[in-house]
Short mmCIF file of C-alpha atoms in Angstrom, two decimals:
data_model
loop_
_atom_site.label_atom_id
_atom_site.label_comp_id
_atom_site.label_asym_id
_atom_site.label_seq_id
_atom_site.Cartn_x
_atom_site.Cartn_y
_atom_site.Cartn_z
CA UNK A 241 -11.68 -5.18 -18.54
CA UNK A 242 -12.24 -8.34 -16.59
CA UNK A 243 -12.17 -7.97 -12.43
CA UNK A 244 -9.31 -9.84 -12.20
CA UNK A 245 -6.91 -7.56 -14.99
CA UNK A 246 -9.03 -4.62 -12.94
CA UNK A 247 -7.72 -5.58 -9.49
CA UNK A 248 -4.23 -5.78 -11.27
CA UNK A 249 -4.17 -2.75 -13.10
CA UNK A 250 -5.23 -0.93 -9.75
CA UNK A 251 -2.78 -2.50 -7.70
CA UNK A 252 -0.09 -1.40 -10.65
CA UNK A 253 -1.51 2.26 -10.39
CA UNK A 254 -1.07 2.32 -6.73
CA UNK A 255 2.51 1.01 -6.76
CA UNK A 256 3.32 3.95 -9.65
CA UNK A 257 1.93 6.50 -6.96
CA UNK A 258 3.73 5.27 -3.94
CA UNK A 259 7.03 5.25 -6.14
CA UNK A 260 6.38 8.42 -7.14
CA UNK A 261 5.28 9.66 -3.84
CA UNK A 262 8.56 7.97 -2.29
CA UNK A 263 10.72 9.25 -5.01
CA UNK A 264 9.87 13.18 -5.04
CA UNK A 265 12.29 15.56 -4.13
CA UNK A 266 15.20 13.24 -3.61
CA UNK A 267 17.91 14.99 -4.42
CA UNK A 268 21.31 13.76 -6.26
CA UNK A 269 23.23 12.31 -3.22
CA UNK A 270 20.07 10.36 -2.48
CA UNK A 271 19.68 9.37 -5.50
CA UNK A 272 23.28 7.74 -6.04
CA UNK A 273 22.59 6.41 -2.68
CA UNK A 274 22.10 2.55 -2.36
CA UNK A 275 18.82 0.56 -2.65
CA UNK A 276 18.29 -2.78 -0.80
CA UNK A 277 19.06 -4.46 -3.94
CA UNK A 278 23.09 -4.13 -3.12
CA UNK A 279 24.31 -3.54 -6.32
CA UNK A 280 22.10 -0.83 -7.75
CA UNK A 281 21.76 2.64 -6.25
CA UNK A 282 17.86 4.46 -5.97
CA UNK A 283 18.75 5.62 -9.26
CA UNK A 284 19.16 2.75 -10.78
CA UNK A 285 16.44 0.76 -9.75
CA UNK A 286 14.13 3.70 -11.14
CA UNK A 287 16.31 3.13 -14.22
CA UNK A 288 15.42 -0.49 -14.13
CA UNK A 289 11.90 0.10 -13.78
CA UNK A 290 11.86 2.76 -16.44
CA UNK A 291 13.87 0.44 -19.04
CA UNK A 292 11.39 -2.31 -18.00
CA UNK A 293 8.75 -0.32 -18.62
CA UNK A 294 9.98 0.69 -22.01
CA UNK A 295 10.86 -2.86 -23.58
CA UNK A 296 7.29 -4.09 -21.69
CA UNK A 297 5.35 -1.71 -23.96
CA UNK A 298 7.66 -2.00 -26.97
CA UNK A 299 6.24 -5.82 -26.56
CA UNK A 300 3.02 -4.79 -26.00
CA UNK A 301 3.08 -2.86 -28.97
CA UNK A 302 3.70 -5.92 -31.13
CA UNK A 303 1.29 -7.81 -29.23
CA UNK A 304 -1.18 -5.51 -30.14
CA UNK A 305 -0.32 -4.88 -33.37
CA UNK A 306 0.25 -8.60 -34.31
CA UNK A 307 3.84 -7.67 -35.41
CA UNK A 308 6.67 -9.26 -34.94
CA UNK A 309 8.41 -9.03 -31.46
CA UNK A 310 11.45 -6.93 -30.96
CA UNK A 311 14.76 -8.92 -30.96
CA UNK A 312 17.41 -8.89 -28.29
CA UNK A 313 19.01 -6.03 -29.93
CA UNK A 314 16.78 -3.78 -29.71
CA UNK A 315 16.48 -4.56 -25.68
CA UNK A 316 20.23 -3.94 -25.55
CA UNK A 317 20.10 -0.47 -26.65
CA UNK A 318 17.20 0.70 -24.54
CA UNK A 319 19.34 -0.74 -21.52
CA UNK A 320 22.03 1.35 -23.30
CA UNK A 321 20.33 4.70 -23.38
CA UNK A 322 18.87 4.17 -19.78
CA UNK A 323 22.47 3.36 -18.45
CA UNK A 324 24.01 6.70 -20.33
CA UNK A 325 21.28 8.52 -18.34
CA UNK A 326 22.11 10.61 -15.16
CA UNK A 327 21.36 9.66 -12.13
CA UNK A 328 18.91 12.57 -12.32
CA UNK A 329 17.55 11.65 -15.73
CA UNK A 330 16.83 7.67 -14.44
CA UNK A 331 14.91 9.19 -11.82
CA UNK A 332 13.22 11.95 -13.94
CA UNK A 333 12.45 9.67 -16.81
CA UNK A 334 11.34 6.40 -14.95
CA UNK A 335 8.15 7.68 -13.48
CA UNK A 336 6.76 8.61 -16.84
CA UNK A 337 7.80 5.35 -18.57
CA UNK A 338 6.06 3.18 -16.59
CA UNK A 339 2.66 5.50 -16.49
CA UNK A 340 3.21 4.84 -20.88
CA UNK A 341 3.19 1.56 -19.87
CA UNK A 342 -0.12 1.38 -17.28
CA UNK A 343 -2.51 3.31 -19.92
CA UNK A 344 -0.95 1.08 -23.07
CA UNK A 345 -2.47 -1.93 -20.68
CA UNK A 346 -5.59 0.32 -19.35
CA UNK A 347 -6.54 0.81 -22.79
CA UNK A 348 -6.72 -3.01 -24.01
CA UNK A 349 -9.69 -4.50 -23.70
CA UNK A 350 -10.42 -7.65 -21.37
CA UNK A 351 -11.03 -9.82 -24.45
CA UNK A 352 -7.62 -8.34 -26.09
CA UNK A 353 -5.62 -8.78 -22.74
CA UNK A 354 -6.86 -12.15 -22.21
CA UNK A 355 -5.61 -12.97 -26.21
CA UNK A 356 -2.50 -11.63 -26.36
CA UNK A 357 -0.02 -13.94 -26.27
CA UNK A 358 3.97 -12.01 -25.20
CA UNK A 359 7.14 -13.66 -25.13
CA UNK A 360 8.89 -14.12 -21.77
CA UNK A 361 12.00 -16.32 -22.31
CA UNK A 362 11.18 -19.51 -24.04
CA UNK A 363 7.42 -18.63 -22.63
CA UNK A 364 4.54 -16.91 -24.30
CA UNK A 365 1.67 -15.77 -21.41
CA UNK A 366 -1.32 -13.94 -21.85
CA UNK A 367 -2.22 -10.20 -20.89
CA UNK A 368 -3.31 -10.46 -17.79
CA UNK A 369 0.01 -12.89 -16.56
CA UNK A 370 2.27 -10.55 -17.69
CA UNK A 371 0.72 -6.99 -16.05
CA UNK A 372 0.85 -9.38 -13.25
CA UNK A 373 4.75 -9.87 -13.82
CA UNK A 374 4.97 -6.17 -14.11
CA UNK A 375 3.45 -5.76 -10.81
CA UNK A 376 5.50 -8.05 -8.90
CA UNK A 377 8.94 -6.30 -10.66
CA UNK A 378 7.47 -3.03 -9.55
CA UNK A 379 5.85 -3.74 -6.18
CA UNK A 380 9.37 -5.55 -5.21
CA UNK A 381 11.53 -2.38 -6.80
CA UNK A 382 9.63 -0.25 -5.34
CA UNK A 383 10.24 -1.90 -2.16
CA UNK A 384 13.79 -1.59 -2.61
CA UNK A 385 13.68 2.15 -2.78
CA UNK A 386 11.25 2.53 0.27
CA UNK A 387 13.30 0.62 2.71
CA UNK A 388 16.92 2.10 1.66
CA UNK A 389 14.76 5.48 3.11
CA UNK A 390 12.62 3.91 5.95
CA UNK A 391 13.53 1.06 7.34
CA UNK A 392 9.91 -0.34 8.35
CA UNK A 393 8.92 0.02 4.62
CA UNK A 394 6.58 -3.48 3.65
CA UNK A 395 5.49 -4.17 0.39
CA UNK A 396 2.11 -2.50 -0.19
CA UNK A 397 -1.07 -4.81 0.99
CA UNK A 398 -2.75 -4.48 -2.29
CA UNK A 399 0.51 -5.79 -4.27
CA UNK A 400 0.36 -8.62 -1.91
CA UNK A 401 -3.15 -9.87 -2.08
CA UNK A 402 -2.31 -9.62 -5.89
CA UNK A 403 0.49 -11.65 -5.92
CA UNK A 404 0.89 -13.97 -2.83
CA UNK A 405 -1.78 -16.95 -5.38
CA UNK A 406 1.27 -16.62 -8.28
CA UNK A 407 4.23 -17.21 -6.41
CA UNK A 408 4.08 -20.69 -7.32
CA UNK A 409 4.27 -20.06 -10.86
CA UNK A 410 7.80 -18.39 -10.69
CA UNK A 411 8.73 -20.39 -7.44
CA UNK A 412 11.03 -22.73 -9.47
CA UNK A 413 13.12 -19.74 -10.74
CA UNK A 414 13.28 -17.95 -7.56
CA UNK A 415 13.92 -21.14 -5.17
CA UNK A 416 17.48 -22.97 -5.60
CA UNK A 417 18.09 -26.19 -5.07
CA UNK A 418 19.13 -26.87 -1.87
CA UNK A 419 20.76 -30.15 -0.19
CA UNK A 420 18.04 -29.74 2.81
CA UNK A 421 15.30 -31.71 1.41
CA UNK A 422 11.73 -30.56 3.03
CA UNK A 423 8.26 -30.46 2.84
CA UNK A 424 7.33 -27.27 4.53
CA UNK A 425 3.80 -26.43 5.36
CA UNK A 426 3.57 -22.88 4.76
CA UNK A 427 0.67 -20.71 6.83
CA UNK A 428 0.23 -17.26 5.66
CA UNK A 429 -1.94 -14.30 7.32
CA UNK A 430 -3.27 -11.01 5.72
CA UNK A 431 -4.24 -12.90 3.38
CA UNK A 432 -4.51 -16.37 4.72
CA UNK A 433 -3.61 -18.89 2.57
CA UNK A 434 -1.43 -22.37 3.15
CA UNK A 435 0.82 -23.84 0.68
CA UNK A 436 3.30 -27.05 0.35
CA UNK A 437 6.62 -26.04 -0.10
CA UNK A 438 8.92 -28.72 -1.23
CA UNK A 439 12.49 -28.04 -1.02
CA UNK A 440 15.57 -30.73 -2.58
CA UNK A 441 16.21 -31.04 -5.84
CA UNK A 442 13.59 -28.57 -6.95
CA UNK A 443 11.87 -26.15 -5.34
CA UNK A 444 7.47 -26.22 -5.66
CA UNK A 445 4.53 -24.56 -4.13
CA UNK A 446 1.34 -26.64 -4.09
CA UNK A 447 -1.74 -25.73 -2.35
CA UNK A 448 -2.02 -27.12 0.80
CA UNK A 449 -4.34 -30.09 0.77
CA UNK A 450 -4.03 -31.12 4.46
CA UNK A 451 -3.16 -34.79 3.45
CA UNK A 452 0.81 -34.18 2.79
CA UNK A 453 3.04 -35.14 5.64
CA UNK A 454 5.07 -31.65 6.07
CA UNK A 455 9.20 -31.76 7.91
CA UNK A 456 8.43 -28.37 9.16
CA UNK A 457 6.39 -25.68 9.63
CA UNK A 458 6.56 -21.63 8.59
CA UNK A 459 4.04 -18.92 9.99
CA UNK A 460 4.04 -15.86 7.98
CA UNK A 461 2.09 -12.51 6.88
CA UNK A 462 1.68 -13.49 3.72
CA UNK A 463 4.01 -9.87 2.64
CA UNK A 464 7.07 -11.14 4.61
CA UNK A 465 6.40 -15.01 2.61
CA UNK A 466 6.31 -12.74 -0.90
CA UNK A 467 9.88 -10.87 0.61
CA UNK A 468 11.09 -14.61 0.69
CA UNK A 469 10.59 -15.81 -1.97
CA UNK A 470 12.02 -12.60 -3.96
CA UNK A 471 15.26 -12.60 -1.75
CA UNK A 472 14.50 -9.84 0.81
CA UNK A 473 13.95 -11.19 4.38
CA UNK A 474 17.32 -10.59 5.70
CA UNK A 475 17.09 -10.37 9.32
CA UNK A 476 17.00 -6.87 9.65
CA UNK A 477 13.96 -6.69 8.16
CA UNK A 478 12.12 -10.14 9.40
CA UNK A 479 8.58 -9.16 11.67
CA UNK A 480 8.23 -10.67 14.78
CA UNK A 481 4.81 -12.59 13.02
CA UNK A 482 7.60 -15.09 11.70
CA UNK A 483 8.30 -18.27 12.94
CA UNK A 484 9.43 -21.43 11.52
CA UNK A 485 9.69 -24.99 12.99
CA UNK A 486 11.14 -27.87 11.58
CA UNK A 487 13.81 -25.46 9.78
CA UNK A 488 15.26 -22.78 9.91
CA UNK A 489 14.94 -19.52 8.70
CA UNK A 490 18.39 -19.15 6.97
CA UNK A 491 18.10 -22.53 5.41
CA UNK A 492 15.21 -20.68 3.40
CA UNK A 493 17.27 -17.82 2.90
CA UNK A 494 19.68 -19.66 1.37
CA UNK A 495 17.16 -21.60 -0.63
CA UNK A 496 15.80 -17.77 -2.38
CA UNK A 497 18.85 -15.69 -2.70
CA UNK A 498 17.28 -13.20 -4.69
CA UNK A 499 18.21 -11.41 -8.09
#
């Protein structure tokens, strides 16, 4: 496996463990209890990660196999059976759904990984991309479960420095777009990085280049930027390494609502 789907795969291993670690022993009222995510409870984000999990090999499967992919359908009744689940059961049956899923990936070779071309919406990305996907559903989820139980809860470091580079690549499906057109220059920390953000009628991330003329300014660690962009930097849970100038911080809230 290549260093790059290494790093990823780690990174995915470590997010099952702190899940799993964050999950044990919660008992039922806990686990009907809500997440940050506002409409699902703890249960039912492990739910979501465990039906993920199960229609993400189920892919991978066909991937592998060069078979055709599985159809809607068959999506709608795994979402099915996970929904008829107990709160228990989602919680009890998540965990070892997505470790199915992180040895199906473990065991592909890089050349394989790097082939394999899986359907996302009208898209079709390789290997690599979409365990990258996987980790940003699961590093965000697993979030949402963390904080709902401690309120200082950050997204794990090594999910960050995995995903902070691909933002851009989903940025036009997170951001909205917003009447407040902007060019924000966007400094990160831990790690560093600097991006263009350009707000208006779409929303892009560019690397910064030091030549573009920017409205405003937004300091960051780059694990409260990655909470941004995914719809979770409510004030309640904004560090004091923030600061923006040239705009302000709810305009950018507005701008990625989350989902």
């Amino acid at each position: 496996m290549s260093d790059e789907a290494s790093s990823v795969l780690a990174a995915l291993r470590r997010s099952h463990d702190l899940l799993s670690a964050a999950t044990a022993g919660l008992d039922g009222p806990a686990l009907r209890g809500p997440s940050y995510a506002s409409e699902w409870t703890i249960a039912q984000v492990l739910s979501h990660l465990g039906s993920g999990a199960v229609i993400g090999k189920l892919n991978l499967d066909a991937g592998l196999a060069d078979a055709p992919f599985p159809e809607m359908a068959v999506f709608q009744g795994v979402w099915d059976v996970w929904n008829a689940k107990t709160p228990e059961a989602q919680a009890a049956d998540a965990l070892p759904a997505d470790q199915a899923l992180i040895d199906t990936y473990a065991a592909i070779s890089a050349e394989a990984l790097t082939a394999l071309q899986l359907p996302l919406g009208p898209m079709k990305l390789d290997g690599v991309t979409m365990m990258r996907l996987r980790l940003a559903e699961h590093a965000l989820h697993t979030w949402d479960v963390k904080v709902a139980l401690d309120p200082a809860a950050t997204v794990d470091a090594d999910a960050v420095a995995q995903l902070v580079d691909g933002v851009g690549l989903l940025i036009g499906f997170l951001g909205r777009p917003s009447g407040d057109k902007a060019v924000v220059h966007v400094a990160l920390t831990g790690p560093a990085r600097e991006y263009a953000l350009t707000l208006g009628d779409a929303v892009t991330l560019a690397p910064w280049d030091g030549a573009i003329s920017a409205d405003a300014t937004l300091t960051a660690p780059a694990e409260a930027f990655l909470r941004l962009a995914y719809g979770r930097l409510d004030a309640a849970h904004t560090p004091a390494g923030i600061s923006a100038e040239g705009i302000d911080l709810d305009t950018l809230r507005a701008v990625f609502p989350g989902f």
